[in-house]
């Protein structure tokens, strides 16, 4: 039995197979419409979510399976003091696979250790978000045609953004990748990530101004300032609008640069950018369904 805790749990070869399957599912949805019949997915979300939970549920329904779950810790027995270990032992009796989001780093890993069904980390605190990374990689591979030879700008909250942390780990395994980290001083990328890049000899730069480096990028990955992980509201208010990608800034970028965002967006991308062909964040959300369909089938041993 396999779980998914980190994007590194799959080799790059396994990821290629997963993405091929996701692209095939996109083209031939009807061929997969019954593959999970009789199977249940449990979504255990102790933290708010729109895309991740609903795309998991849509994915399972597209595969002919069923879904159960909760979307709020307050409506689960966590509010009575139950541990994730006990909860997952019970969920294992009700479902065949579980996607879990939790505000505490490592909680899905603790669950996986006590689980008799595959557990998928659907985001743990400021740590990792592997299925968002699968979504991001599938989007890049499908729209950019490759995962190597890319200059990637990551902009916004690089300190608390778990999607950023997972994506950097995942991309660091491909050839000829160059990272440009664009953040205010207070939201810089954590040292454990830059230490990993140094150890692997992967080039990166840290800059504050988006305009400075946007012309050199193949991809711009925008992120929201993670309000819920701040210690005080004052700092959040000071930093929340530090970056706003508008048409003036986008006009400095190459014609073939892609703009990704895991969403939800707050103010960091003006709505005027949405109609530019380089803005692919809503397509990215759609790829999230295909990749989760492929992941569910793979972890259930059906693909
Ligand atoms: C992200 C998350 O939850 O980390 N959202 C998502 O899953 N698409 C990004 C965010 O909340 O900013």
PDB file of C-alpha atoms and ligand atoms in Angstrom:
ATOM      1  CA  UNK A   1       0.000   0.000   0.000  1.00  0.00           C
ATOM      2  CA  UNK A   2       1.219   3.475  -0.934  1.00  0.00           C
ATOM      3  CA  UNK A   3       0.485   6.894   0.508  1.00  0.00           C
ATOM      4  CA  UNK A   4       1.294  10.319  -0.931  1.00  0.00           C
ATOM      5  CA  UNK A   5       2.923  12.628   1.605  1.00  0.00           C
ATOM      6  CA  UNK A   6       5.454  14.526  -0.515  1.00  0.00           C
ATOM      7  CA  UNK A   7       5.842  15.066  -4.265  1.00  0.00           C
ATOM      8  CA  UNK A   8       9.132  13.161  -3.966  1.00  0.00           C
ATOM      9  CA  UNK A   9       7.244   9.963  -3.085  1.00  0.00           C
ATOM     10  CA  UNK A  10       6.992   9.297  -6.834  1.00  0.00           C
ATOM     11  CA  UNK A  11      10.073   8.984  -9.038  1.00  0.00           C
ATOM     12  CA  UNK A  12      10.161  11.247 -12.098  1.00  0.00           C
ATOM     13  CA  UNK A  13       9.499   8.128 -14.193  1.00  0.00           C
ATOM     14  CA  UNK A  14       6.380   7.362 -12.137  1.00  0.00           C
ATOM     15  CA  UNK A  15       5.280  10.983 -12.482  1.00  0.00           C
ATOM     16  CA  UNK A  16       5.580  10.740 -16.267  1.00  0.00           C
ATOM     17  CA  UNK A  17       3.278   7.708 -16.217  1.00  0.00           C
ATOM     18  CA  UNK A  18       0.843   9.512 -13.915  1.00  0.00           C
ATOM     19  CA  UNK A  19       0.770  12.578 -16.188  1.00  0.00           C
ATOM     20  CA  UNK A  20       0.332  10.431 -19.316  1.00  0.00           C
ATOM     21  CA  UNK A  21      -2.637   8.802 -17.603  1.00  0.00           C
ATOM     22  CA  UNK A  22      -4.060  12.197 -16.578  1.00  0.00           C
ATOM     23  CA  UNK A  23      -3.738  13.478 -20.186  1.00  0.00           C
ATOM     24  CA  UNK A  24      -5.475  10.328 -21.431  1.00  0.00           C
ATOM     25  CA  UNK A  25      -8.265  10.814 -18.881  1.00  0.00           C
ATOM     26  CA  UNK A  26      -8.688  14.384 -20.111  1.00  0.00           C
ATOM     27  CA  UNK A  27      -9.127  13.146 -23.693  1.00  0.00           C
ATOM     28  CA  UNK A  28     -11.168  10.022 -23.018  1.00  0.00           C
ATOM     29  CA  UNK A  29     -13.134  10.719 -19.832  1.00  0.00           C
ATOM     30  CA  UNK A  30     -15.797   8.139 -20.759  1.00  0.00           C
ATOM     31  CA  UNK A  31     -13.275   5.256 -20.746  1.00  0.00           C
ATOM     32  CA  UNK A  32     -12.637   5.804 -17.043  1.00  0.00           C
ATOM     33  CA  UNK A  33     -16.224   6.495 -15.958  1.00  0.00           C
ATOM     34  CA  UNK A  34     -16.683   3.176 -14.117  1.00  0.00           C
ATOM     35  CA  UNK A  35     -13.160   2.262 -13.041  1.00  0.00           C
ATOM     36  CA  UNK A  36     -13.775   3.127  -9.347  1.00  0.00           C
ATOM     37  CA  UNK A  37     -17.289   1.713  -9.089  1.00  0.00           C
ATOM     38  CA  UNK A  38     -17.864   0.372  -5.559  1.00  0.00           C
ATOM     39  CA  UNK A  39     -14.958   2.397  -4.133  1.00  0.00           C
ATOM     40  CA  UNK A  40     -15.218   5.276  -1.673  1.00  0.00           C
ATOM     41  CA  UNK A  41     -12.986   8.292  -1.152  1.00  0.00           C
ATOM     42  CA  UNK A  42     -13.042  10.000   2.258  1.00  0.00           C
ATOM     43  CA  UNK A  43     -12.103  13.681   2.308  1.00  0.00           C
ATOM     44  CA  UNK A  44     -11.062  14.658   5.850  1.00  0.00           C
ATOM     45  CA  UNK A  45     -10.477  18.403   5.813  1.00  0.00           C
ATOM     46  CA  UNK A  46      -9.563  20.074   9.103  1.00  0.00           C
ATOM     47  CA  UNK A  47      -8.812  23.347   7.261  1.00  0.00           C
ATOM     48  CA  UNK A  48     -10.764  25.383   4.678  1.00  0.00           C
ATOM     49  CA  UNK A  49     -10.571  24.379   1.034  1.00  0.00           C
ATOM     50  CA  UNK A  50     -12.515  24.857  -2.173  1.00  0.00           C
ATOM     51  CA  UNK A  51     -10.428  23.462  -5.031  1.00  0.00           C
ATOM     52  CA  UNK A  52      -8.549  20.683  -3.353  1.00  0.00           C
ATOM     53  CA  UNK A  53     -11.526  19.048  -1.655  1.00  0.00           C
ATOM     54  CA  UNK A  54     -14.003  19.575  -4.472  1.00  0.00           C
ATOM     55  CA  UNK A  55     -11.526  18.500  -7.163  1.00  0.00           C
ATOM     56  CA  UNK A  56     -10.831  15.301  -5.211  1.00  0.00           C
ATOM     57  CA  UNK A  57     -14.550  14.675  -4.936  1.00  0.00           C
ATOM     58  CA  UNK A  58     -15.185  15.523  -8.595  1.00  0.00           C
ATOM     59  CA  UNK A  59     -12.292  13.225  -9.552  1.00  0.00           C
ATOM     60  CA  UNK A  60     -13.763  10.272  -7.639  1.00  0.00           C
ATOM     61  CA  UNK A  61     -17.263  10.907  -9.022  1.00  0.00           C
ATOM     62  CA  UNK A  62     -15.827  11.089 -12.574  1.00  0.00           C
ATOM     63  CA  UNK A  63     -14.347   7.641 -11.955  1.00  0.00           C
ATOM     64  CA  UNK A  64     -17.698   6.185 -10.892  1.00  0.00           C
ATOM     65  CA  UNK A  65     -16.778   6.058  -7.191  1.00  0.00           C
ATOM     66  CA  UNK A  66     -18.448   7.673  -4.206  1.00  0.00           C
ATOM     67  CA  UNK A  67     -17.360  10.211  -1.626  1.00  0.00           C
ATOM     68  CA  UNK A  68     -17.823  10.725   2.108  1.00  0.00           C
ATOM     69  CA  UNK A  69     -16.124  13.155   4.461  1.00  0.00           C
ATOM     70  CA  UNK A  70     -16.110  16.361   6.415  1.00  0.00           C
ATOM     71  CA  UNK A  71     -14.959  19.837   5.443  1.00  0.00           C
ATOM     72  CA  UNK A  72     -14.498  21.417   8.830  1.00  0.00           C
ATOM     73  CA  UNK A  73     -12.782  20.192  12.003  1.00  0.00           C
ATOM     74  CA  UNK A  74     -15.664  21.637  14.039  1.00  0.00           C
ATOM     75  CA  UNK A  75     -18.115  19.191  12.471  1.00  0.00           C
ATOM     76  CA  UNK A  76     -15.863  16.162  13.103  1.00  0.00           C
ATOM     77  CA  UNK A  77     -14.977  14.406  16.349  1.00  0.00           C
ATOM     78  CA  UNK A  78     -11.692  16.370  16.380  1.00  0.00           C
ATOM     79  CA  UNK A  79     -13.797  18.994  18.167  1.00  0.00           C
ATOM     80  CA  UNK A  80     -14.372  16.394  20.935  1.00  0.00           C
ATOM     81  CA  UNK A  81     -10.634  15.755  21.192  1.00  0.00           C
ATOM     82  CA  UNK A  82     -10.234  12.703  18.942  1.00  0.00           C
ATOM     83  CA  UNK A  83      -6.698  12.184  17.538  1.00  0.00           C
ATOM     84  CA  UNK A  84      -6.037  11.861  13.787  1.00  0.00           C
ATOM     85  CA  UNK A  85      -4.682   8.351  14.480  1.00  0.00           C
ATOM     86  CA  UNK A  86      -8.024   7.232  15.909  1.00  0.00           C
ATOM     87  CA  UNK A  87     -10.003   9.043  13.234  1.00  0.00           C
ATOM     88  CA  UNK A  88      -8.086   7.367  10.401  1.00  0.00           C
ATOM     89  CA  UNK A  89      -8.483   3.906  11.945  1.00  0.00           C
ATOM     90  CA  UNK A  90     -12.216   4.442  11.858  1.00  0.00           C
ATOM     91  CA  UNK A  91     -12.215   6.007   8.355  1.00  0.00           C
ATOM     92  CA  UNK A  92     -10.254   2.945   7.172  1.00  0.00           C
ATOM     93  CA  UNK A  93     -13.373   0.882   7.980  1.00  0.00           C
ATOM     94  CA  UNK A  94     -15.601   3.149   5.876  1.00  0.00           C
ATOM     95  CA  UNK A  95     -13.563   4.116   2.794  1.00  0.00           C
ATOM     96  CA  UNK A  96     -10.940   2.768   0.376  1.00  0.00           C
ATOM     97  CA  UNK A  97      -8.752   5.894   0.171  1.00  0.00           C
ATOM     98  CA  UNK A  98      -8.494   9.144   2.123  1.00  0.00           C
ATOM     99  CA  UNK A  99      -7.411  12.695   1.290  1.00  0.00           C
ATOM    100  CA  UNK A 100      -6.537  14.667   4.423  1.00  0.00           C
ATOM    101  CA  UNK A 101      -5.837  18.368   4.974  1.00  0.00           C
ATOM    102  CA  UNK A 102      -4.675  19.534   8.380  1.00  0.00           C
ATOM    103  CA  UNK A 103      -3.300  22.775   9.847  1.00  0.00           C
ATOM    104  CA  UNK A 104      -0.527  20.856  11.651  1.00  0.00           C
ATOM    105  CA  UNK A 105       2.614  19.917   9.732  1.00  0.00           C
ATOM    106  CA  UNK A 106       2.985  16.142   9.679  1.00  0.00           C
ATOM    107  CA  UNK A 107      -0.610  15.259  10.688  1.00  0.00           C
ATOM    108  CA  UNK A 108      -1.364  13.303   7.455  1.00  0.00           C
ATOM    109  CA  UNK A 109       1.908  11.409   7.981  1.00  0.00           C
ATOM    110  CA  UNK A 110       0.803  10.405  11.502  1.00  0.00           C
ATOM    111  CA  UNK A 111      -2.512   9.279  10.002  1.00  0.00           C
ATOM    112  CA  UNK A 112      -0.741   7.266   7.285  1.00  0.00           C
ATOM    113  CA  UNK A 113       1.189   5.327   9.928  1.00  0.00           C
ATOM    114  CA  UNK A 114      -2.057   4.075  11.493  1.00  0.00           C
ATOM    115  CA  UNK A 115      -4.067   3.701   8.317  1.00  0.00           C
ATOM    116  CA  UNK A 116      -4.989   0.548   6.449  1.00  0.00           C
ATOM    117  CA  UNK A 117      -6.022   2.564   3.347  1.00  0.00           C
ATOM    118  CA  UNK A 118      -3.893   4.927   1.204  1.00  0.00           C
ATOM    119  CA  UNK A 119      -3.689   8.433   2.687  1.00  0.00           C
ATOM    120  CA  UNK A 120      -3.051  11.486   0.505  1.00  0.00           C
ATOM    121  CA  UNK A 121      -1.665  14.646   2.064  1.00  0.00           C
ATOM    122  CA  UNK A 122      -3.995  17.382   0.812  1.00  0.00           C
ATOM    123  CA  UNK A 123      -1.939  20.104   2.534  1.00  0.00           C
ATOM    124  CA  UNK A 124      -0.320  20.085   5.992  1.00  0.00           C
ATOM    125  CA  UNK A 125       0.193  23.507   7.574  1.00  0.00           C
ATOM    126  CA  UNK A 126       2.951  25.497   5.876  1.00  0.00           C
ATOM    127  CA  UNK A 127       4.793  22.303   4.949  1.00  0.00           C
ATOM    128  CA  UNK A 128       3.762  20.430   1.789  1.00  0.00           C
ATOM    129  CA  UNK A 129       0.905  20.220  -0.696  1.00  0.00           C
ATOM    130  CA  UNK A 130       1.879  17.386  -3.049  1.00  0.00           C
ATOM    131  CA  UNK A 131      -1.347  17.153  -5.057  1.00  0.00           C
ATOM    132  CA  UNK A 132      -1.176  20.874  -5.854  1.00  0.00           C
ATOM    133  CA  UNK A 133       2.347  20.183  -7.092  1.00  0.00           C
ATOM    134  CA  UNK A 134       1.126  17.322  -9.272  1.00  0.00           C
ATOM    135  CA  UNK A 135      -1.445  19.767 -10.653  1.00  0.00           C
ATOM    136  CA  UNK A 136       1.243  22.400 -11.274  1.00  0.00           C
ATOM    137  CA  UNK A 137       3.598  19.936 -12.973  1.00  0.00           C
ATOM    138  CA  UNK A 138       0.849  18.539 -15.186  1.00  0.00           C
ATOM    139  CA  UNK A 139      -0.149  22.095 -16.162  1.00  0.00           C
ATOM    140  CA  UNK A 140       3.436  23.038 -17.003  1.00  0.00           C
ATOM    141  CA  UNK A 141       4.101  19.803 -18.880  1.00  0.00           C
ATOM    142  CA  UNK A 142       0.860  20.057 -20.857  1.00  0.00           C
ATOM    143  CA  UNK A 143       1.069  23.767 -21.720  1.00  0.00           C
ATOM    144  CA  UNK A 144       4.824  24.390 -21.810  1.00  0.00           C
ATOM    145  CA  UNK A 145       5.682  20.966 -23.219  1.00  0.00           C
ATOM    146  CA  UNK A 146       8.516  20.248 -20.793  1.00  0.00           C
ATOM    147  CA  UNK A 147       9.584  20.183 -17.161  1.00  0.00           C
ATOM    148  CA  UNK A 148      13.275  20.827 -17.712  1.00  0.00           C
ATOM    149  CA  UNK A 149      15.143  23.851 -19.045  1.00  0.00           C
ATOM    150  CA  UNK A 150      12.888  26.352 -17.269  1.00  0.00           C
ATOM    151  CA  UNK A 151      13.429  29.660 -15.480  1.00  0.00           C
ATOM    152  CA  UNK A 152      10.733  29.847 -12.838  1.00  0.00           C
ATOM    153  CA  UNK A 153       9.809  32.892 -10.799  1.00  0.00           C
ATOM    154  CA  UNK A 154       7.960  32.218  -7.549  1.00  0.00           C
ATOM    155  CA  UNK A 155       6.417  35.361  -6.149  1.00  0.00           C
ATOM    156  CA  UNK A 156       4.667  36.309  -2.914  1.00  0.00           C
ATOM    157  CA  UNK A 157       4.592  34.412   0.356  1.00  0.00           C
ATOM    158  CA  UNK A 158       7.525  32.053  -0.046  1.00  0.00           C
ATOM    159  CA  UNK A 159       7.847  31.569   3.696  1.00  0.00           C
ATOM    160  CA  UNK A 160       4.457  30.085   4.536  1.00  0.00           C
ATOM    161  CA  UNK A 161       3.291  28.952   1.076  1.00  0.00           C
ATOM    162  CA  UNK A 162       3.263  25.156   1.152  1.00  0.00           C
ATOM    163  CA  UNK A 163       2.517  24.936  -2.575  1.00  0.00           C
ATOM    164  CA  UNK A 164       5.792  26.777  -3.218  1.00  0.00           C
ATOM    165  CA  UNK A 165       7.779  24.434  -0.976  1.00  0.00           C
ATOM    166  CA  UNK A 166       6.409  21.308  -2.640  1.00  0.00           C
ATOM    167  CA  UNK A 167       6.849  22.692  -6.159  1.00  0.00           C
ATOM    168  CA  UNK A 168      10.502  23.626  -5.600  1.00  0.00           C
ATOM    169  CA  UNK A 169      11.276  20.151  -4.267  1.00  0.00           C
ATOM    170  CA  UNK A 170       9.570  18.540  -7.223  1.00  0.00           C
ATOM    171  CA  UNK A 171      11.196  20.754  -9.886  1.00  0.00           C
ATOM    172  CA  UNK A 172      14.637  20.399  -8.341  1.00  0.00           C
ATOM    173  CA  UNK A 173      14.775  16.882  -9.826  1.00  0.00           C
ATOM    174  CA  UNK A 174      14.607  18.121 -13.446  1.00  0.00           C
ATOM    175  CA  UNK A 175      17.568  19.327 -15.526  1.00  0.00           C
ATOM    176  CA  UNK A 176      18.527  22.906 -16.147  1.00  0.00           C
ATOM    177  CA  UNK A 177      16.084  24.571 -13.741  1.00  0.00           C
ATOM    178  CA  UNK A 178      16.724  28.101 -12.536  1.00  0.00           C
ATOM    179  CA  UNK A 179      14.674  29.559  -9.672  1.00  0.00           C
ATOM    180  CA  UNK A 180      14.021  33.256  -9.076  1.00  0.00           C
ATOM    181  CA  UNK A 181      12.497  33.837  -5.638  1.00  0.00           C
ATOM    182  CA  UNK A 182      10.574  37.111  -5.499  1.00  0.00           C
ATOM    183  CA  UNK A 183       9.384  38.095  -2.029  1.00  0.00           C
ATOM    184  CA  UNK A 184       9.571  40.794   0.616  1.00  0.00           C
ATOM    185  CA  UNK A 185      12.350  40.249   3.150  1.00  0.00           C
ATOM    186  CA  UNK A 186       9.855  39.013   5.798  1.00  0.00           C
ATOM    187  CA  UNK A 187       8.438  36.299   3.503  1.00  0.00           C
ATOM    188  CA  UNK A 188      11.687  34.896   2.119  1.00  0.00           C
ATOM    189  CA  UNK A 189      12.025  31.267   1.157  1.00  0.00           C
ATOM    190  CA  UNK A 190      13.064  29.155   4.200  1.00  0.00           C
ATOM    191  CA  UNK A 191      16.735  28.263   4.637  1.00  0.00           C
ATOM    192  CA  UNK A 192      16.059  24.532   4.539  1.00  0.00           C
ATOM    193  CA  UNK A 193      14.968  24.950   0.925  1.00  0.00           C
ATOM    194  CA  UNK A 194      17.894  27.113  -0.186  1.00  0.00           C
ATOM    195  CA  UNK A 195      20.240  24.683   1.632  1.00  0.00           C
ATOM    196  CA  UNK A 196      18.751  21.837  -0.425  1.00  0.00           C
ATOM    197  CA  UNK A 197      19.256  23.834  -3.659  1.00  0.00           C
ATOM    198  CA  UNK A 198      22.859  24.690  -2.739  1.00  0.00           C
ATOM    199  CA  UNK A 199      23.587  21.049  -1.932  1.00  0.00           C
ATOM    200  CA  UNK A 200      22.236  19.998  -5.330  1.00  0.00           C
ATOM    201  CA  UNK A 201      23.994  22.839  -7.191  1.00  0.00           C
ATOM    202  CA  UNK A 202      20.709  24.275  -8.502  1.00  0.00           C
ATOM    203  CA  UNK A 203      20.940  27.998  -9.322  1.00  0.00           C
ATOM    204  CA  UNK A 204      18.595  30.430  -7.601  1.00  0.00           C
ATOM    205  CA  UNK A 205      18.335  34.161  -7.031  1.00  0.00           C
ATOM    206  CA  UNK A 206      16.402  36.109  -4.425  1.00  0.00           C
ATOM    207  CA  UNK A 207      14.981  39.497  -5.425  1.00  0.00           C
ATOM    208  CA  UNK A 208      12.376  41.873  -4.051  1.00  0.00           C
ATOM    209  CA  UNK A 209      11.091  43.603  -7.216  1.00  0.00           C
ATOM    210  CA  UNK A 210       8.934  41.573  -9.598  1.00  0.00           C
ATOM    211  CA  UNK A 211       9.543  43.991 -12.497  1.00  0.00           C
ATOM    212  CA  UNK A 212      13.271  43.346 -12.303  1.00  0.00           C
ATOM    213  CA  UNK A 213      13.159  39.689 -13.300  1.00  0.00           C
ATOM    214  CA  UNK A 214       9.781  39.159 -14.995  1.00  0.00           C
ATOM    215  CA  UNK A 215      11.296  39.589 -18.518  1.00  0.00           C
ATOM    216  CA  UNK A 216      13.523  36.529 -18.085  1.00  0.00           C
ATOM    217  CA  UNK A 217      10.875  34.060 -16.897  1.00  0.00           C
ATOM    218  CA  UNK A 218       9.345  31.020 -18.608  1.00  0.00           C
ATOM    219  CA  UNK A 219       6.874  30.702 -15.739  1.00  0.00           C
ATOM    220  CA  UNK A 220       5.600  33.008 -13.036  1.00  0.00           C
ATOM    221  CA  UNK A 221       4.046  31.263 -10.030  1.00  0.00           C
ATOM    222  CA  UNK A 222       2.071  33.828  -8.019  1.00  0.00           C
ATOM    223  CA  UNK A 223       0.924  33.119  -4.463  1.00  0.00           C
ATOM    224  CA  UNK A 224      -1.382  34.574  -1.853  1.00  0.00           C
ATOM    225  CA  UNK A 225      -0.010  35.943   1.421  1.00  0.00           C
ATOM    226  CA  UNK A 226      -0.993  33.195   3.877  1.00  0.00           C
ATOM    227  CA  UNK A 227      -2.955  35.217   6.418  1.00  0.00           C
ATOM    228  CA  UNK A 228      -3.843  32.192   8.579  1.00  0.00           C
ATOM    229  CA  UNK A 229      -0.169  31.469   9.313  1.00  0.00           C
ATOM    230  CA  UNK A 230       0.720  34.993  10.464  1.00  0.00           C
ATOM    231  CA  UNK A 231       1.283  35.700  14.121  1.00  0.00           C
ATOM    232  CA  UNK A 232      -0.276  39.143  13.950  1.00  0.00           C
ATOM    233  CA  UNK A 233      -2.779  40.925  11.742  1.00  0.00           C
ATOM    234  CA  UNK A 234      -0.638  44.078  11.495  1.00  0.00           C
ATOM    235  CA  UNK A 235       2.142  42.272   9.606  1.00  0.00           C
ATOM    236  CA  UNK A 236      -0.408  40.674   7.300  1.00  0.00           C
ATOM    237  CA  UNK A 237      -2.023  44.022   6.470  1.00  0.00           C
ATOM    238  CA  UNK A 238       1.416  45.543   5.767  1.00  0.00           C
ATOM    239  CA  UNK A 239       2.447  42.733   3.400  1.00  0.00           C
ATOM    240  CA  UNK A 240      -0.768  41.569   1.762  1.00  0.00           C
ATOM    241  CA  UNK A 241      -0.636  43.882  -1.256  1.00  0.00           C
ATOM    242  CA  UNK A 242       3.133  43.871  -1.684  1.00  0.00           C
ATOM    243  CA  UNK A 243       2.760  42.355  -5.174  1.00  0.00           C
ATOM    244  CA  UNK A 244      -0.043  42.990  -7.592  1.00  0.00           C
ATOM    245  CA  UNK A 245       0.441  41.575 -11.072  1.00  0.00           C
ATOM    246  CA  UNK A 246      -1.379  43.890 -13.466  1.00  0.00           C
ATOM    247  CA  UNK A 247      -1.224  44.397 -17.240  1.00  0.00           C
ATOM    248  CA  UNK A 248       1.542  46.996 -16.914  1.00  0.00           C
ATOM    249  CA  UNK A 249       3.831  44.472 -15.203  1.00  0.00           C
ATOM    250  CA  UNK A 250       2.730  41.605 -17.445  1.00  0.00           C
ATOM    251  CA  UNK A 251       3.645  43.693 -20.499  1.00  0.00           C
ATOM    252  CA  UNK A 252       7.295  43.338 -19.425  1.00  0.00           C
ATOM    253  CA  UNK A 253       7.071  39.539 -19.692  1.00  0.00           C
ATOM    254  CA  UNK A 254       7.709  37.326 -22.693  1.00  0.00           C
ATOM    255  CA  UNK A 255       4.774  36.455 -24.951  1.00  0.00           C
ATOM    256  CA  UNK A 256       5.098  32.757 -24.075  1.00  0.00           C
ATOM    257  CA  UNK A 257       5.505  33.111 -20.311  1.00  0.00           C
ATOM    258  CA  UNK A 258       2.807  31.296 -18.299  1.00  0.00           C
ATOM    259  CA  UNK A 259       1.241  32.716 -15.136  1.00  0.00           C
ATOM    260  CA  UNK A 260       0.230  30.053 -12.618  1.00  0.00           C
ATOM    261  CA  UNK A 261      -1.437  30.468  -9.224  1.00  0.00           C
ATOM    262  CA  UNK A 262      -2.685  27.665  -6.959  1.00  0.00           C
ATOM    263  CA  UNK A 263      -5.671  29.889  -6.055  1.00  0.00           C
ATOM    264  CA  UNK A 264      -7.465  31.290  -4.120  1.00  0.00           C
ATOM    265  CA  UNK A 265      -6.359  34.688  -5.367  1.00  0.00           C
ATOM    266  CA  UNK A 266      -6.886  37.711  -3.158  1.00  0.00           C
ATOM    267  CA  UNK A 267      -5.343  40.885  -4.669  1.00  0.00           C
ATOM    268  CA  UNK A 268      -2.054  39.598  -6.039  1.00  0.00           C
ATOM    269  CA  UNK A 269      -3.321  39.275  -9.631  1.00  0.00           C
ATOM    270  CA  UNK A 270      -5.624  41.966 -11.046  1.00  0.00           C
ATOM    271  CA  UNK A 271      -8.697  40.559 -12.723  1.00  0.00           C
ATOM    272  CA  UNK A 272      -7.686  42.377 -15.940  1.00  0.00           C
ATOM    273  CA  UNK A 273      -4.896  39.791 -16.301  1.00  0.00           C
ATOM    274  CA  UNK A 274      -7.410  36.910 -16.438  1.00  0.00           C
ATOM    275  CA  UNK A 275      -8.142  37.444 -20.140  1.00  0.00           C
ATOM    276  CA  UNK A 276      -4.494  37.406 -21.195  1.00  0.00           C
ATOM    277  CA  UNK A 277      -3.593  34.065 -22.839  1.00  0.00           C
ATOM    278  CA  UNK A 278      -0.596  33.777 -20.498  1.00  0.00           C
ATOM    279  CA  UNK A 279      -2.911  33.555 -17.474  1.00  0.00           C
ATOM    280  CA  UNK A 280      -3.514  29.813 -17.076  1.00  0.00           C
ATOM    281  CA  UNK A 281      -4.583  29.544 -13.410  1.00  0.00           C
ATOM    282  CA  UNK A 282      -8.158  28.537 -14.170  1.00  0.00           C
ATOM    283  CA  UNK A 283      -6.942  25.876 -16.625  1.00  0.00           C
ATOM    284  CA  UNK A 284      -4.562  24.783 -13.864  1.00  0.00           C
ATOM    285  CA  UNK A 285      -7.567  24.188 -11.562  1.00  0.00           C
ATOM    286  CA  UNK A 286      -9.072  21.978 -14.284  1.00  0.00           C
ATOM    287  CA  UNK A 287      -5.849  19.958 -14.583  1.00  0.00           C
ATOM    288  CA  UNK A 288      -6.194  19.383 -10.830  1.00  0.00           C
ATOM    289  CA  UNK A 289      -9.188  17.144 -11.484  1.00  0.00           C
ATOM    290  CA  UNK A 290      -7.408  14.998 -14.110  1.00  0.00           C
ATOM    291  CA  UNK A 291      -4.297  14.537 -12.030  1.00  0.00           C
ATOM    292  CA  UNK A 292      -6.308  13.577  -8.944  1.00  0.00           C
ATOM    293  CA  UNK A 293      -8.269  11.063 -11.050  1.00  0.00           C
ATOM    294  CA  UNK A 294      -4.957   9.538 -12.151  1.00  0.00           C
ATOM    295  CA  UNK A 295      -3.631   9.576  -8.590  1.00  0.00           C
ATOM    296  CA  UNK A 296      -6.691   7.864  -7.084  1.00  0.00           C
ATOM    297  CA  UNK A 297      -6.507   5.086  -9.717  1.00  0.00           C
ATOM    298  CA  UNK A 298      -2.777   4.671  -9.202  1.00  0.00           C
ATOM    299  CA  UNK A 299      -2.947   4.454  -5.390  1.00  0.00           C
ATOM    300  CA  UNK A 300      -5.891   2.049  -5.588  1.00  0.00           C
ATOM    301  CA  UNK A 301      -3.873  -0.132  -7.973  1.00  0.00           C
ATOM    302  CA  UNK A 302      -6.428   0.310 -10.764  1.00  0.00           C
ATOM    303  CA  UNK A 303      -4.110   1.869 -13.350  1.00  0.00           C
TER     304      UNK A 303
HETATM  305  C1  LIG B   1      -3.374  26.478  -1.673  1.00  0.00           C
HETATM  306  C2  LIG B   1      -3.245  25.873  -0.286  1.00  0.00           C
HETATM  307  O1  LIG B   1      -4.230  25.471   0.319  1.00  0.00           O
HETATM  308  O2  LIG B   1      -2.093  25.797   0.167  1.00  0.00           O
HETATM  309  N1  LIG B   1      -4.664  26.355  -2.193  1.00  0.00           N
HETATM  310  C3  LIG B   1      -4.980  25.226  -2.900  1.00  0.00           C
HETATM  311  O3  LIG B   1      -4.967  24.144  -2.383  1.00  0.00           O
HETATM  312  N2  LIG B   1      -5.220  25.376  -4.204  1.00  0.00           N
HETATM  313  C4  LIG B   1      -2.870  27.870  -1.741  1.00  0.00           C
HETATM  314  C5  LIG B   1      -3.444  28.893  -0.799  1.00  0.00           C
HETATM  315  O4  LIG B   1      -4.327  28.610   0.017  1.00  0.00           O
HETATM  316  O5  LIG B   1      -2.996  30.027  -0.900  1.00  0.00           O
END
